[in-house]
């Protein structure tokens, strides 16, 4: 017959084993629940990333189609109409033996052809800036500003501090962003008297700033920035390029009317 001490020890051992099994079961249940929640969270993150990639791809396609449409309009309205007019003048010259005003007509044809050549160069530069590939972003921005100043629409000032050039892919993205912002300002900044472009590189921080003192932008309820009365395709193109670049787009508040875009990019040392 077991002694009371042995009975007490057996009971204590039984309860100890039971508590250990219960603790092990609770631990397994916790690990199972935690693993399940972790897998669900990873699935949600993957789903969100996939949706973001799809939205970005759709935005890229939309931006490309918008650029193709704009190039098509430039070709049709610019070079197309110029060449059509030149063709009419040439037909007029060839239909008559010796037109009385043939020198004037020939001079006009030459002027139209020179305009068509200039338009073709402008469109070609818009498609791919040769200055950027040859000399880098700083010279390409200087060339962009010089062309903008030649139009006389709005004085453009440029400030550059760019000691360490980036890879060509990143420079091209920054150039396209600046090109779109300058184009938007020249076209939509009503009442503006100045336009400022700044490219600053301090350590690992690179900023591209485009600022004018025109009519400014309004922010629609759906979010994002949009010029008053403008479809905003150019701004969507900018947003797509900023995302592809891995940069951030800010619009700092101004004390006076105007528009200020600031693109910030972290670069390797």
PDB file of C-alpha atoms in Angstrom:
ATOM      1  CA  UNK A   1       0.000   0.000   0.000  1.00  0.00           C
ATOM      2  CA  UNK A   2       1.442   3.388  -1.095  1.00  0.00           C
ATOM      3  CA  UNK A   3       2.373   5.841   1.556  1.00  0.00           C
ATOM      4  CA  UNK A   4       0.690   9.276   1.732  1.00  0.00           C
ATOM      5  CA  UNK A   5       3.918  10.851   0.545  1.00  0.00           C
ATOM      6  CA  UNK A   6       3.956   8.649  -2.567  1.00  0.00           C
ATOM      7  CA  UNK A   7       0.285   9.453  -3.287  1.00  0.00           C
ATOM      8  CA  UNK A   8       0.928  13.187  -2.935  1.00  0.00           C
ATOM      9  CA  UNK A   9       4.012  12.960  -5.151  1.00  0.00           C
ATOM     10  CA  UNK A  10       2.063  10.988  -7.791  1.00  0.00           C
ATOM     11  CA  UNK A  11      -0.740  13.559  -7.777  1.00  0.00           C
ATOM     12  CA  UNK A  12       1.744  16.396  -8.039  1.00  0.00           C
ATOM     13  CA  UNK A  13       3.559  14.657 -10.902  1.00  0.00           C
ATOM     14  CA  UNK A  14       0.253  14.032 -12.693  1.00  0.00           C
ATOM     15  CA  UNK A  15      -0.820  17.648 -12.382  1.00  0.00           C
ATOM     16  CA  UNK A  16       2.651  18.811 -13.411  1.00  0.00           C
ATOM     17  CA  UNK A  17       2.565  16.692 -16.551  1.00  0.00           C
ATOM     18  CA  UNK A  18      -0.965  17.932 -17.272  1.00  0.00           C
ATOM     19  CA  UNK A  19       0.062  21.559 -16.877  1.00  0.00           C
ATOM     20  CA  UNK A  20       3.073  20.999 -19.133  1.00  0.00           C
ATOM     21  CA  UNK A  21       0.873  19.407 -21.790  1.00  0.00           C
ATOM     22  CA  UNK A  22      -1.624  22.254 -21.462  1.00  0.00           C
ATOM     23  CA  UNK A  23       1.158  24.839 -21.776  1.00  0.00           C
ATOM     24  CA  UNK A  24       2.559  23.001 -24.785  1.00  0.00           C
ATOM     25  CA  UNK A  25      -0.908  22.931 -26.371  1.00  0.00           C
ATOM     26  CA  UNK A  26      -1.383  26.650 -25.733  1.00  0.00           C
ATOM     27  CA  UNK A  27       2.064  27.346 -27.188  1.00  0.00           C
ATOM     28  CA  UNK A  28       1.267  25.308 -30.305  1.00  0.00           C
ATOM     29  CA  UNK A  29      -2.086  27.072 -30.658  1.00  0.00           C
ATOM     30  CA  UNK A  30      -0.389  30.457 -30.308  1.00  0.00           C
ATOM     31  CA  UNK A  31       2.273  29.527 -32.864  1.00  0.00           C
ATOM     32  CA  UNK A  32      -0.377  28.248 -35.272  1.00  0.00           C
ATOM     33  CA  UNK A  33      -2.496  31.404 -34.874  1.00  0.00           C
ATOM     34  CA  UNK A  34       0.543  33.659 -35.199  1.00  0.00           C
ATOM     35  CA  UNK A  35       1.735  31.827 -38.309  1.00  0.00           C
ATOM     36  CA  UNK A  36      -1.731  32.043 -39.813  1.00  0.00           C
ATOM     37  CA  UNK A  37      -1.962  35.775 -39.150  1.00  0.00           C
ATOM     38  CA  UNK A  38       1.553  36.270 -40.518  1.00  0.00           C
ATOM     39  CA  UNK A  39       0.661  34.425 -43.721  1.00  0.00           C
ATOM     40  CA  UNK A  40      -2.533  36.475 -44.055  1.00  0.00           C
ATOM     41  CA  UNK A  41      -0.577  39.700 -43.587  1.00  0.00           C
ATOM     42  CA  UNK A  42       1.994  38.623 -46.174  1.00  0.00           C
ATOM     43  CA  UNK A  43      -0.841  37.757 -48.551  1.00  0.00           C
ATOM     44  CA  UNK A  44      -2.423  41.186 -48.035  1.00  0.00           C
ATOM     45  CA  UNK A  45       0.923  42.876 -48.629  1.00  0.00           C
ATOM     46  CA  UNK A  46       1.502  40.869 -51.799  1.00  0.00           C
ATOM     47  CA  UNK A  47      -2.010  41.673 -52.992  1.00  0.00           C
ATOM     48  CA  UNK A  48      -1.508  45.372 -52.285  1.00  0.00           C
ATOM     49  CA  UNK A  49       1.878  45.311 -54.033  1.00  0.00           C
ATOM     50  CA  UNK A  50       0.365  43.547 -57.048  1.00  0.00           C
ATOM     51  CA  UNK A  51      -2.469  46.089 -57.214  1.00  0.00           C
ATOM     52  CA  UNK A  52       0.051  48.929 -56.924  1.00  0.00           C
ATOM     53  CA  UNK A  53       2.179  47.464 -59.731  1.00  0.00           C
ATOM     54  CA  UNK A  54      -0.915  47.064 -61.912  1.00  0.00           C
ATOM     55  CA  UNK A  55      -1.990  50.643 -61.208  1.00  0.00           C
ATOM     56  CA  UNK A  56       1.515  51.894 -61.951  1.00  0.00           C
ATOM     57  CA  UNK A  57       1.631  49.903 -65.194  1.00  0.00           C
ATOM     58  CA  UNK A  58      -1.743  51.314 -66.225  1.00  0.00           C
ATOM     59  CA  UNK A  59      -0.519  54.820 -65.427  1.00  0.00           C
ATOM     60  CA  UNK A  60       2.656  54.242 -67.453  1.00  0.00           C
ATOM     61  CA  UNK A  61       0.633  53.053 -70.435  1.00  0.00           C
ATOM     62  CA  UNK A  62      -1.695  56.045 -70.087  1.00  0.00           C
ATOM     63  CA  UNK A  63       1.276  58.405 -69.922  1.00  0.00           C
ATOM     64  CA  UNK A  64       2.868  56.824 -72.983  1.00  0.00           C
ATOM     65  CA  UNK A  65      -0.384  57.058 -74.938  1.00  0.00           C
ATOM     66  CA  UNK A  66      -0.757  60.694 -73.875  1.00  0.00           C
ATOM     67  CA  UNK A  67       2.763  61.483 -75.069  1.00  0.00           C
ATOM     68  CA  UNK A  68       2.135  59.708 -78.369  1.00  0.00           C
ATOM     69  CA  UNK A  69      -1.077  61.685 -78.822  1.00  0.00           C
ATOM     70  CA  UNK A  70       0.716  64.952 -78.115  1.00  0.00           C
ATOM     71  CA  UNK A  71       3.521  64.087 -80.553  1.00  0.00           C
ATOM     72  CA  UNK A  72       0.925  63.161 -83.171  1.00  0.00           C
ATOM     73  CA  UNK A  73      -0.801  66.507 -82.711  1.00  0.00           C
ATOM     74  CA  UNK A  74       2.527  68.344 -82.997  1.00  0.00           C
ATOM     75  CA  UNK A  75       3.312  66.481 -86.214  1.00  0.00           C
ATOM     76  CA  UNK A  76      -0.138  67.143 -87.669  1.00  0.00           C
ATOM     77  CA  UNK A  77      -0.563  70.752 -86.571  1.00  0.00           C
ATOM     78  CA  UNK A  78       3.065  71.790 -87.011  1.00  0.00           C
ATOM     79  CA  UNK A  79       5.094  69.934 -89.606  1.00  0.00           C
ATOM     80  CA  UNK A  80       2.057  68.568 -91.429  1.00  0.00           C
ATOM     81  CA  UNK A  81       0.395  71.925 -92.028  1.00  0.00           C
ATOM     82  CA  UNK A  82       3.729  73.579 -92.889  1.00  0.00           C
ATOM     83  CA  UNK A  83       4.567  70.966 -95.522  1.00  0.00           C
ATOM     84  CA  UNK A  84       1.023  71.096 -96.898  1.00  0.00           C
ATOM     85  CA  UNK A  85       1.324  74.859 -97.389  1.00  0.00           C
ATOM     86  CA  UNK A  86       4.746  74.458 -99.003  1.00  0.00           C
ATOM     87  CA  UNK A  87       3.336  71.843-101.364  1.00  0.00           C
ATOM     88  CA  UNK A  88       0.552  74.207-102.477  1.00  0.00           C
ATOM     89  CA  UNK A  89       3.123  76.911-103.228  1.00  0.00           C
ATOM     90  CA  UNK A  90       5.298  74.478-105.186  1.00  0.00           C
ATOM     91  CA  UNK A  91       2.264  73.339-107.190  1.00  0.00           C
ATOM     92  CA  UNK A  92       1.457  76.965-107.921  1.00  0.00           C
ATOM     93  CA  UNK A  93       4.992  77.530-109.176  1.00  0.00           C
ATOM     94  CA  UNK A  94       4.904  74.445-111.379  1.00  0.00           C
ATOM     95  CA  UNK A  95       1.435  75.111-112.790  1.00  0.00           C
ATOM     96  CA  UNK A  96       2.463  78.431-114.369  1.00  0.00           C
ATOM     97  CA  UNK A  97       5.330  78.923-116.825  1.00  0.00           C
ATOM     98  CA  UNK A  98       6.850  81.943-115.085  1.00  0.00           C
ATOM     99  CA  UNK A  99       4.799  83.437-112.243  1.00  0.00           C
ATOM    100  CA  UNK A 100       5.334  87.138-111.772  1.00  0.00           C
ATOM    101  CA  UNK A 101       5.949  86.719-108.060  1.00  0.00           C
ATOM    102  CA  UNK A 102       8.067  83.554-108.319  1.00  0.00           C
ATOM    103  CA  UNK A 103      10.973  84.997-106.233  1.00  0.00           C
ATOM    104  CA  UNK A 104       8.565  85.792-103.390  1.00  0.00           C
ATOM    105  CA  UNK A 105       6.983  82.356-103.632  1.00  0.00           C
ATOM    106  CA  UNK A 106      10.374  80.621-103.580  1.00  0.00           C
ATOM    107  CA  UNK A 107      11.435  82.651-100.562  1.00  0.00           C
ATOM    108  CA  UNK A 108       8.220  81.683 -98.785  1.00  0.00           C
ATOM    109  CA  UNK A 109       8.765  78.007 -99.619  1.00  0.00           C
ATOM    110  CA  UNK A 110      12.302  78.191 -98.221  1.00  0.00           C
ATOM    111  CA  UNK A 111      10.982  79.835 -95.064  1.00  0.00           C
ATOM    112  CA  UNK A 112       8.326  77.140 -94.649  1.00  0.00           C
ATOM    113  CA  UNK A 113      10.863  74.363 -95.156  1.00  0.00           C
ATOM    114  CA  UNK A 114      13.180  75.939 -92.573  1.00  0.00           C
ATOM    115  CA  UNK A 115      10.263  76.067 -90.135  1.00  0.00           C
ATOM    116  CA  UNK A 116       9.484  72.392 -90.803  1.00  0.00           C
ATOM    117  CA  UNK A 117      13.128  71.445 -90.182  1.00  0.00           C
ATOM    118  CA  UNK A 118      13.129  73.391 -86.911  1.00  0.00           C
ATOM    119  CA  UNK A 119       9.866  71.742 -85.821  1.00  0.00           C
ATOM    120  CA  UNK A 120      11.294  68.309 -86.665  1.00  0.00           C
ATOM    121  CA  UNK A 121      14.386  69.030 -84.566  1.00  0.00           C
ATOM    122  CA  UNK A 122      12.218  70.223 -81.689  1.00  0.00           C
ATOM    123  CA  UNK A 123      10.075  67.077 -81.777  1.00  0.00           C
ATOM    124  CA  UNK A 124      13.184  64.900 -82.075  1.00  0.00           C
ATOM    125  CA  UNK A 125      14.697  66.608 -79.038  1.00  0.00           C
ATOM    126  CA  UNK A 126      11.429  66.085 -77.169  1.00  0.00           C
ATOM    127  CA  UNK A 127      11.527  62.364 -77.953  1.00  0.00           C
ATOM    128  CA  UNK A 128      15.127  61.938 -76.829  1.00  0.00           C
ATOM    129  CA  UNK A 129      17.379  64.833 -75.782  1.00  0.00           C
ATOM    130  CA  UNK A 130      20.753  64.240 -77.434  1.00  0.00           C
ATOM    131  CA  UNK A 131      22.367  66.830 -75.133  1.00  0.00           C
ATOM    132  CA  UNK A 132      21.504  64.662 -72.126  1.00  0.00           C
ATOM    133  CA  UNK A 133      23.116  61.541 -73.573  1.00  0.00           C
ATOM    134  CA  UNK A 134      26.256  63.425 -74.614  1.00  0.00           C
ATOM    135  CA  UNK A 135      26.849  65.930 -71.828  1.00  0.00           C
ATOM    136  CA  UNK A 136      24.592  64.982 -68.899  1.00  0.00           C
ATOM    137  CA  UNK A 137      21.651  66.382 -66.970  1.00  0.00           C
ATOM    138  CA  UNK A 138      23.110  69.806 -66.118  1.00  0.00           C
ATOM    139  CA  UNK A 139      23.776  70.739 -69.767  1.00  0.00           C
ATOM    140  CA  UNK A 140      20.430  69.275 -70.823  1.00  0.00           C
ATOM    141  CA  UNK A 141      18.565  71.455 -68.305  1.00  0.00           C
ATOM    142  CA  UNK A 142      20.560  74.484 -69.439  1.00  0.00           C
ATOM    143  CA  UNK A 143      19.571  73.722 -73.040  1.00  0.00           C
ATOM    144  CA  UNK A 144      15.930  73.307 -71.998  1.00  0.00           C
ATOM    145  CA  UNK A 145      15.949  76.647 -70.207  1.00  0.00           C
ATOM    146  CA  UNK A 146      17.687  78.376 -73.133  1.00  0.00           C
ATOM    147  CA  UNK A 147      15.016  77.109 -75.530  1.00  0.00           C
ATOM    148  CA  UNK A 148      12.285  78.261 -73.150  1.00  0.00           C
ATOM    149  CA  UNK A 149      13.834  81.718 -72.889  1.00  0.00           C
ATOM    150  CA  UNK A 150      14.045  81.982 -76.682  1.00  0.00           C
ATOM    151  CA  UNK A 151      10.258  81.769 -76.869  1.00  0.00           C
ATOM    152  CA  UNK A 152       9.988  84.925 -74.781  1.00  0.00           C
ATOM    153  CA  UNK A 153       6.853  83.625 -73.066  1.00  0.00           C
ATOM    154  CA  UNK A 154       8.281  83.708 -69.525  1.00  0.00           C
ATOM    155  CA  UNK A 155      11.784  84.447 -68.156  1.00  0.00           C
ATOM    156  CA  UNK A 156      13.330  81.241 -66.775  1.00  0.00           C
ATOM    157  CA  UNK A 157      16.177  81.266 -64.230  1.00  0.00           C
ATOM    158  CA  UNK A 158      18.303  78.164 -63.629  1.00  0.00           C
ATOM    159  CA  UNK A 159      20.414  77.295 -60.564  1.00  0.00           C
ATOM    160  CA  UNK A 160      22.637  74.218 -60.661  1.00  0.00           C
ATOM    161  CA  UNK A 161      24.713  72.419 -58.040  1.00  0.00           C
ATOM    162  CA  UNK A 162      25.203  68.916 -59.403  1.00  0.00           C
ATOM    163  CA  UNK A 163      28.719  67.639 -58.645  1.00  0.00           C
ATOM    164  CA  UNK A 164      28.015  63.882 -58.866  1.00  0.00           C
ATOM    165  CA  UNK A 165      26.065  62.807 -61.971  1.00  0.00           C
ATOM    166  CA  UNK A 166      23.521  60.003 -61.685  1.00  0.00           C
ATOM    167  CA  UNK A 167      23.077  57.067 -64.086  1.00  0.00           C
ATOM    168  CA  UNK A 168      21.554  57.991 -67.438  1.00  0.00           C
ATOM    169  CA  UNK A 169      18.212  56.309 -66.629  1.00  0.00           C
ATOM    170  CA  UNK A 170      17.708  58.469 -63.534  1.00  0.00           C
ATOM    171  CA  UNK A 171      18.919  61.614 -65.285  1.00  0.00           C
ATOM    172  CA  UNK A 172      16.458  61.017 -68.115  1.00  0.00           C
ATOM    173  CA  UNK A 173      13.579  60.634 -65.629  1.00  0.00           C
ATOM    174  CA  UNK A 174      14.547  63.871 -63.850  1.00  0.00           C
ATOM    175  CA  UNK A 175      14.865  65.671 -67.186  1.00  0.00           C
ATOM    176  CA  UNK A 176      11.411  64.496 -68.294  1.00  0.00           C
ATOM    177  CA  UNK A 177       9.910  65.648 -64.992  1.00  0.00           C
ATOM    178  CA  UNK A 178      11.517  69.078 -65.321  1.00  0.00           C
ATOM    179  CA  UNK A 179      10.528  69.288 -68.993  1.00  0.00           C
ATOM    180  CA  UNK A 180       6.878  68.571 -68.133  1.00  0.00           C
ATOM    181  CA  UNK A 181       6.843  71.059 -65.248  1.00  0.00           C
ATOM    182  CA  UNK A 182       8.388  73.815 -67.370  1.00  0.00           C
ATOM    183  CA  UNK A 183       5.948  73.050 -70.198  1.00  0.00           C
ATOM    184  CA  UNK A 184       2.998  73.228 -67.773  1.00  0.00           C
ATOM    185  CA  UNK A 185       4.217  76.530 -66.329  1.00  0.00           C
ATOM    186  CA  UNK A 186       4.707  78.124 -69.753  1.00  0.00           C
ATOM    187  CA  UNK A 187       1.262  76.960 -70.824  1.00  0.00           C
ATOM    188  CA  UNK A 188      -0.896  77.316 -67.707  1.00  0.00           C
ATOM    189  CA  UNK A 189       0.789  79.728 -65.258  1.00  0.00           C
ATOM    190  CA  UNK A 190      -1.433  82.668 -66.114  1.00  0.00           C
ATOM    191  CA  UNK A 191      -0.105  86.013 -64.926  1.00  0.00           C
ATOM    192  CA  UNK A 192       3.347  84.633 -64.092  1.00  0.00           C
ATOM    193  CA  UNK A 193       6.345  86.954 -64.383  1.00  0.00           C
ATOM    194  CA  UNK A 194       9.097  84.486 -63.509  1.00  0.00           C
ATOM    195  CA  UNK A 195       9.912  80.787 -63.541  1.00  0.00           C
ATOM    196  CA  UNK A 196      12.694  79.295 -61.447  1.00  0.00           C
ATOM    197  CA  UNK A 197      14.354  75.887 -61.944  1.00  0.00           C
ATOM    198  CA  UNK A 198      16.824  74.579 -59.342  1.00  0.00           C
ATOM    199  CA  UNK A 199      18.798  71.333 -59.248  1.00  0.00           C
ATOM    200  CA  UNK A 200      20.624  70.958 -55.927  1.00  0.00           C
ATOM    201  CA  UNK A 201      22.723  68.034 -54.669  1.00  0.00           C
ATOM    202  CA  UNK A 202      23.752  68.005 -50.997  1.00  0.00           C
ATOM    203  CA  UNK A 203      25.253  64.742 -49.778  1.00  0.00           C
ATOM    204  CA  UNK A 204      22.812  61.958 -50.565  1.00  0.00           C
ATOM    205  CA  UNK A 205      19.906  64.361 -51.051  1.00  0.00           C
ATOM    206  CA  UNK A 206      19.117  65.611 -54.544  1.00  0.00           C
ATOM    207  CA  UNK A 207      16.260  68.033 -55.149  1.00  0.00           C
ATOM    208  CA  UNK A 208      14.678  69.381 -58.311  1.00  0.00           C
ATOM    209  CA  UNK A 209      12.585  72.512 -57.779  1.00  0.00           C
ATOM    210  CA  UNK A 210      10.341  74.286 -60.308  1.00  0.00           C
ATOM    211  CA  UNK A 211       8.535  77.407 -59.080  1.00  0.00           C
ATOM    212  CA  UNK A 212       6.494  80.186 -60.685  1.00  0.00           C
ATOM    213  CA  UNK A 213       4.408  83.115 -59.446  1.00  0.00           C
ATOM    214  CA  UNK A 214       1.382  82.506 -61.656  1.00  0.00           C
ATOM    215  CA  UNK A 215      -2.231  81.556 -60.946  1.00  0.00           C
ATOM    216  CA  UNK A 216      -1.315  78.444 -58.929  1.00  0.00           C
ATOM    217  CA  UNK A 217      -3.005  75.052 -58.691  1.00  0.00           C
ATOM    218  CA  UNK A 218      -6.147  73.811 -57.036  1.00  0.00           C
ATOM    219  CA  UNK A 219      -6.357  70.466 -55.252  1.00  0.00           C
ATOM    220  CA  UNK A 220      -9.448  68.432 -56.241  1.00  0.00           C
ATOM    221  CA  UNK A 221     -11.313  66.388 -53.619  1.00  0.00           C
ATOM    222  CA  UNK A 222     -10.093  63.105 -55.113  1.00  0.00           C
ATOM    223  CA  UNK A 223      -6.527  64.065 -54.235  1.00  0.00           C
ATOM    224  CA  UNK A 224      -3.589  65.080 -56.353  1.00  0.00           C
ATOM    225  CA  UNK A 225      -2.804  68.411 -57.904  1.00  0.00           C
ATOM    226  CA  UNK A 226      -4.413  69.850 -60.960  1.00  0.00           C
ATOM    227  CA  UNK A 227      -4.253  73.198 -62.720  1.00  0.00           C
ATOM    228  CA  UNK A 228      -7.539  75.046 -62.856  1.00  0.00           C
ATOM    229  CA  UNK A 229      -9.321  74.031 -66.044  1.00  0.00           C
ATOM    230  CA  UNK A 230      -6.642  71.543 -67.097  1.00  0.00           C
ATOM    231  CA  UNK A 231      -7.110  67.786 -67.565  1.00  0.00           C
ATOM    232  CA  UNK A 232      -3.977  67.067 -65.539  1.00  0.00           C
ATOM    233  CA  UNK A 233      -2.448  64.450 -67.849  1.00  0.00           C
ATOM    234  CA  UNK A 234       0.962  66.116 -67.545  1.00  0.00           C
ATOM    235  CA  UNK A 235       0.817  65.920 -63.752  1.00  0.00           C
ATOM    236  CA  UNK A 236      -0.099  62.225 -63.924  1.00  0.00           C
ATOM    237  CA  UNK A 237       2.927  61.695 -66.165  1.00  0.00           C
ATOM    238  CA  UNK A 238       5.081  63.441 -63.578  1.00  0.00           C
ATOM    239  CA  UNK A 239       3.666  61.307 -60.753  1.00  0.00           C
ATOM    240  CA  UNK A 240       4.392  58.120 -62.714  1.00  0.00           C
ATOM    241  CA  UNK A 241       7.991  59.148 -63.370  1.00  0.00           C
ATOM    242  CA  UNK A 242       8.472  60.119 -59.708  1.00  0.00           C
ATOM    243  CA  UNK A 243       7.267  56.672 -58.614  1.00  0.00           C
ATOM    244  CA  UNK A 244       9.488  54.909 -61.162  1.00  0.00           C
ATOM    245  CA  UNK A 245      12.429  56.980 -59.926  1.00  0.00           C
ATOM    246  CA  UNK A 246      11.742  56.073 -56.295  1.00  0.00           C
ATOM    247  CA  UNK A 247      11.573  59.766 -55.396  1.00  0.00           C
ATOM    248  CA  UNK A 248       9.046  61.913 -53.520  1.00  0.00           C
ATOM    249  CA  UNK A 249       6.976  64.764 -54.904  1.00  0.00           C
ATOM    250  CA  UNK A 250       6.109  67.704 -52.639  1.00  0.00           C
ATOM    251  CA  UNK A 251       4.229  70.933 -53.206  1.00  0.00           C
ATOM    252  CA  UNK A 252       5.423  73.319 -50.487  1.00  0.00           C
ATOM    253  CA  UNK A 253       3.026  76.095 -49.545  1.00  0.00           C
ATOM    254  CA  UNK A 254       3.835  79.527 -50.916  1.00  0.00           C
ATOM    255  CA  UNK A 255       3.222  82.829 -49.150  1.00  0.00           C
ATOM    256  CA  UNK A 256       2.252  84.393 -52.485  1.00  0.00           C
ATOM    257  CA  UNK A 257       0.212  83.017 -55.424  1.00  0.00           C
ATOM    258  CA  UNK A 258       2.089  80.586 -57.593  1.00  0.00           C
ATOM    259  CA  UNK A 259       3.100  76.965 -57.966  1.00  0.00           C
ATOM    260  CA  UNK A 260       6.071  75.166 -56.428  1.00  0.00           C
ATOM    261  CA  UNK A 261       6.978  71.566 -57.175  1.00  0.00           C
ATOM    262  CA  UNK A 262       9.810  69.872 -55.270  1.00  0.00           C
ATOM    263  CA  UNK A 263      11.130  66.422 -56.228  1.00  0.00           C
ATOM    264  CA  UNK A 264      13.393  64.817 -53.615  1.00  0.00           C
ATOM    265  CA  UNK A 265      15.610  61.821 -54.324  1.00  0.00           C
ATOM    266  CA  UNK A 266      18.021  59.926 -52.098  1.00  0.00           C
ATOM    267  CA  UNK A 267      21.193  59.026 -54.005  1.00  0.00           C
ATOM    268  CA  UNK A 268      24.092  56.739 -53.039  1.00  0.00           C
ATOM    269  CA  UNK A 269      27.310  58.322 -51.801  1.00  0.00           C
TER     270      UNK A 269
END
